[in-house]
Amino acid sequence: MHLLQDQEPTDLERLTGLARRGFLGAGALGGAALFLGGSLLSRSVNAAFSSSPLMGFAGIPAATADSLSLPPGYRASVLISWGQPLHADGPAFDASGHGSATDQEQQFGDNNDGMSLFPFKDDPDRALLAINNEYTNYRYLYAHGGRPQSPEEVRKALASEGVSVIEVSRHNGHWQFVQGSPYNRRIHGNSPITFSGPAAGDALLRTAADPEGHHVLGTFQNCANGKTPWGTYLTCEENFSDCFGSSNASQAFNAAQKRYGASATSKEVDWHPHDLRFDMAHNPNEFNRHGWIVEIDPFDPTSTPVKRTALGRFKHENAALAQTTDGRAVVYMGDDERGEFIYRFVSRDRIASGQRDLLDHGTLYVARFEPGPEHKGSGQWLELSHGQHGLDAGNGFASQADVLIHARVAASHRQATRMDRPEWIVVSPLDGQVYCTLTNNTKRGEDGQPVGGPNPRAKNVYGQILRWRPAGDDHGAVNFEWDLFAVAGNPAAHPGKPEAGSANITPRNMFNSPDGLGFDDAGRLWILTDGDVSNQGDFAGMGNNQMLCADPDSGEIRRFMVGPVGCEVTGISFAPDQRTLFVGIQHPGENGGSTFPEHLPGGKPRSSVMAITRDDGGVIGA
Ligand code: FEO
Ligand code: CA
Ligand code: CA
């Protein structure tokens, strides 16, 4: 990989600065201190939520329209949509669904999710945007609108997922996609990728097509993202197990395969009848070759992406970078499954060493949360290293490769805390506190998942936002303190009950299923939702999926944007001057009812990255 040539070198400096600045605010467990009040008394604090110095816009109402709503003075434009050709001579988007797999390999992928912006060092008007394409919607991908019916159709689906790297440039204050840039690139479900780290070459990663276990085809189900201080992009493989099935309907899966969701019938994906790679009866080890974090150098279009096995294998949501006080890289990661865990990787070597395989050597940990009074508590990171704490051959772990490939099993062995579906994790640029969305968990209270601690409600349909502060403000510390920043709920439907949520949730800002998170440079926390959009019952008054903005110190939350019908709002990045916000509208019209964003009569909805600006050119959210 060639690195640090074209891109802005400020990330490393910023992270270094962060470690020095330490915690400026009221502290992790002061300030907001907003907890589930069974009583309405705690809601009186809302009276104080009137004028956050961080937020200069008026919160907007919920909406159910097939359009994008923003506060007065803001506007949105489409940066790029599914199917747009990346190259000047590329195939045009074919709304009929008859376009080929080869066409899709040259077009922007479907269902854009997490993304990171990489500015050019020598030109403030140019940047690269690396964007995940999580999955596809057969309703729109194929002319027949159903599951794939041929190898070519499976190849088209694989081509629609992965990552798109695009160049963007600024003209008169507006960022636009640069079609034809030599940096534009697709990495999809059939692209060559290498393995590195302790599990590379392990017997469990070897297949007939790759007897050495070092080379794999493709990355898919790419959920959210991370950006390293050394200028690379991390893409996280989430629901990979949905893509595998078996031609043997009675195939007996072992415990580890079951723990990772193996089943003979893939989850509505159906690649295995047409591509033996996804047939567990023929290729059981292919299953182990997905569920990793992949590192990509966006500035080298010829580089081969690398699956970094030291970070563990699970349903990766995103990757949040931080650093220890002695300068080593830290990656926080969530496993988005009911009752699964939150992980942390700490590199062996310092970022300043200049090594580019920093994520191959280090220690993986999993979080245990100790419950305390009032939805606060302490916690600790439990090491997942072979040969320690019973992670040995006697318990089924022959090597560190086993620990990493079956990280979930190892984490259970350490009695980590089973969480309410960990989604995104972000680190505050101001005080280093870490925030994590726990999106919902309808099985909390069953299935051996106790109610309490950071997962305080049974049959949790709304979700919450957890945060923690590492001991000594050192992301390498073993211990931390935690609290709940927000507990989502519906105070109109469930007044006075735990389902009303925390005191900073009101009928004016309520939402469910917090998922994406992002911090801007000023320390505003942006919350993106992927929830129930029925607007009825538990969810009455919440409308479509949305994006909100929060003041981490006061706890105030305001609704900033509402997306179109059937969409999820996911993926967030800011231009360096904070005057353009890039945000993803994923799967508009998931179940019909949308023609966003073009609104052509009879047209198809298209997942899109939107550029949000202010009419007066000001900083977003200020
Ligand atoms: Fe891709 Fe858990 O969201
Ligand atoms: Ca998500
Ligand atoms: Ca979600």
mmCIF file with all atom_site columns, N, CA and C and ligand atoms in Angstrom, residues 238 317 336 421 423 439-440 513-515 529-531 568, ligand 3:
data_model
loop_
_atom_site.group_PDB
_atom_site.id
_atom_site.type_symbol
_atom_site.label_atom_id
_atom_site.label_alt_id
_atom_site.label_comp_id
_atom_site.label_asym_id
_atom_site.label_entity_id
_atom_site.label_seq_id
_atom_site.pdbx_PDB_ins_code
_atom_site.Cartn_x
_atom_site.Cartn_y
_atom_site.Cartn_z
_atom_site.occupancy
_atom_site.B_iso_or_equiv
_atom_site.pdbx_formal_charge
_atom_site.auth_seq_id
_atom_site.auth_comp_id
_atom_site.auth_asym_id
_atom_site.auth_atom_id
_atom_site.pdbx_PDB_model_num
ATOM   1  N  N  . GLU A 1 238 ? -21.029 -7.529 7.955  1.00 0.00 ? 238 GLU A N  1
ATOM   2  C  CA . GLU A 1 238 ? -22.005 -7.771 9.008  1.00 0.00 ? 238 GLU A CA 1
ATOM   3  C  C  . GLU A 1 238 ? -22.792 -9.086 8.803  1.00 0.00 ? 238 GLU A C  1
ATOM   4  N  N  . GLU A 1 317 ? -20.339 -4.343 12.922 1.00 0.00 ? 317 GLU A N  1
ATOM   5  C  CA . GLU A 1 317 ? -21.131 -3.159 12.582 1.00 0.00 ? 317 GLU A CA 1
ATOM   6  C  C  . GLU A 1 317 ? -20.222 -2.045 12.064 1.00 0.00 ? 317 GLU A C  1
ATOM   7  N  N  . ASP A 1 336 ? -23.499 -6.892 15.910 1.00 0.00 ? 336 ASP A N  1
ATOM   8  C  CA . ASP A 1 336 ? -24.939 -6.612 15.875 1.00 0.00 ? 336 ASP A CA 1
ATOM   9  C  C  . ASP A 1 336 ? -25.753 -7.895 15.793 1.00 0.00 ? 336 ASP A C  1
ATOM   10 N  N  . ARG A 1 421 ? -28.009 -5.757 20.939 1.00 0.00 ? 421 ARG A N  1
ATOM   11 C  CA . ARG A 1 421 ? -27.623 -5.500 19.535 1.00 0.00 ? 421 ARG A CA 1
ATOM   12 C  C  . ARG A 1 421 ? -26.720 -4.271 19.386 1.00 0.00 ? 421 ARG A C  1
ATOM   13 N  N  . GLU A 1 423 ? -24.729 -1.569 17.754 1.00 0.00 ? 423 GLU A N  1
ATOM   14 C  CA . GLU A 1 423 ? -24.545 -1.060 16.385 1.00 0.00 ? 423 GLU A CA 1
ATOM   15 C  C  . GLU A 1 423 ? -23.316 -0.149 16.385 1.00 0.00 ? 423 GLU A C  1
ATOM   16 N  N  . THR A 1 439 ? -29.408 -1.008 19.564 1.00 0.00 ? 439 THR A N  1
ATOM   17 C  CA . THR A 1 439 ? -30.537 -0.561 18.748 1.00 0.00 ? 439 THR A CA 1
ATOM   18 C  C  . THR A 1 439 ? -31.897 -1.043 19.241 1.00 0.00 ? 439 THR A C  1
ATOM   19 N  N  . ASN A 1 440 ? -31.990 -2.284 19.702 1.00 0.00 ? 440 ASN A N  1
ATOM   20 C  CA . ASN A 1 440 ? -33.221 -2.859 20.283 1.00 0.00 ? 440 ASN A CA 1
ATOM   21 C  C  . ASN A 1 440 ? -32.912 -4.319 20.561 1.00 0.00 ? 440 ASN A C  1
ATOM   22 N  N  . SER A 1 513 ? -34.863 2.743  17.761 1.00 0.00 ? 513 SER A N  1
ATOM   23 C  CA . SER A 1 513 ? -33.792 2.003  17.105 1.00 0.00 ? 513 SER A CA 1
ATOM   24 C  C  . SER A 1 513 ? -32.651 2.896  16.611 1.00 0.00 ? 513 SER A C  1
ATOM   25 N  N  . PRO A 1 514 ? -31.971 3.579  17.539 1.00 0.00 ? 514 PRO A N  1
ATOM   26 C  CA . PRO A 1 514 ? -30.775 4.327  17.149 1.00 0.00 ? 514 PRO A CA 1
ATOM   27 C  C  . PRO A 1 514 ? -29.750 3.362  16.573 1.00 0.00 ? 514 PRO A C  1
ATOM   28 N  N  . ASP A 1 515 ? -29.074 3.776  15.510 1.00 0.00 ? 515 ASP A N  1
ATOM   29 C  CA . ASP A 1 515 ? -28.179 2.852  14.805 1.00 0.00 ? 515 ASP A CA 1
ATOM   30 C  C  . ASP A 1 515 ? -26.885 3.586  14.450 1.00 0.00 ? 515 ASP A C  1
ATOM   31 N  N  . THR A 1 529 ? -31.300 6.673  12.584 1.00 0.00 ? 529 THR A N  1
ATOM   32 C  CA . THR A 1 529 ? -32.163 5.572  13.024 1.00 0.00 ? 529 THR A CA 1
ATOM   33 C  C  . THR A 1 529 ? -32.472 4.563  11.919 1.00 0.00 ? 529 THR A C  1
ATOM   34 N  N  . ASP A 1 530 ? -32.706 3.341  12.369 1.00 0.00 ? 530 ASP A N  1
ATOM   35 C  CA . ASP A 1 530 ? -33.107 2.219  11.512 1.00 0.00 ? 530 ASP A CA 1
ATOM   36 C  C  . ASP A 1 530 ? -34.169 1.458  12.282 1.00 0.00 ? 530 ASP A C  1
ATOM   37 N  N  . GLY A 1 531 ? -35.361 2.031  12.305 1.00 0.00 ? 531 GLY A N  1
ATOM   38 C  CA . GLY A 1 531 ? -36.358 1.466  13.205 1.00 0.00 ? 531 GLY A CA 1
ATOM   39 C  C  . GLY A 1 531 ? -37.672 1.127  12.548 1.00 0.00 ? 531 GLY A C  1
ATOM   40 N  N  . GLU A 1 568 ? -33.867 3.677  5.567  1.00 0.00 ? 568 GLU A N  1
ATOM   41 C  CA . GLU A 1 568 ? -33.054 3.774  6.778  1.00 0.00 ? 568 GLU A CA 1
ATOM   42 C  C  . GLU A 1 568 ? -32.099 4.938  6.536  1.00 0.00 ? 568 GLU A C  1
HETATM 43 CA CA . CA  B 2 .   ? -30.086 -1.515 12.460 1.00 0.00 ? 3   CA  B CA 1
#
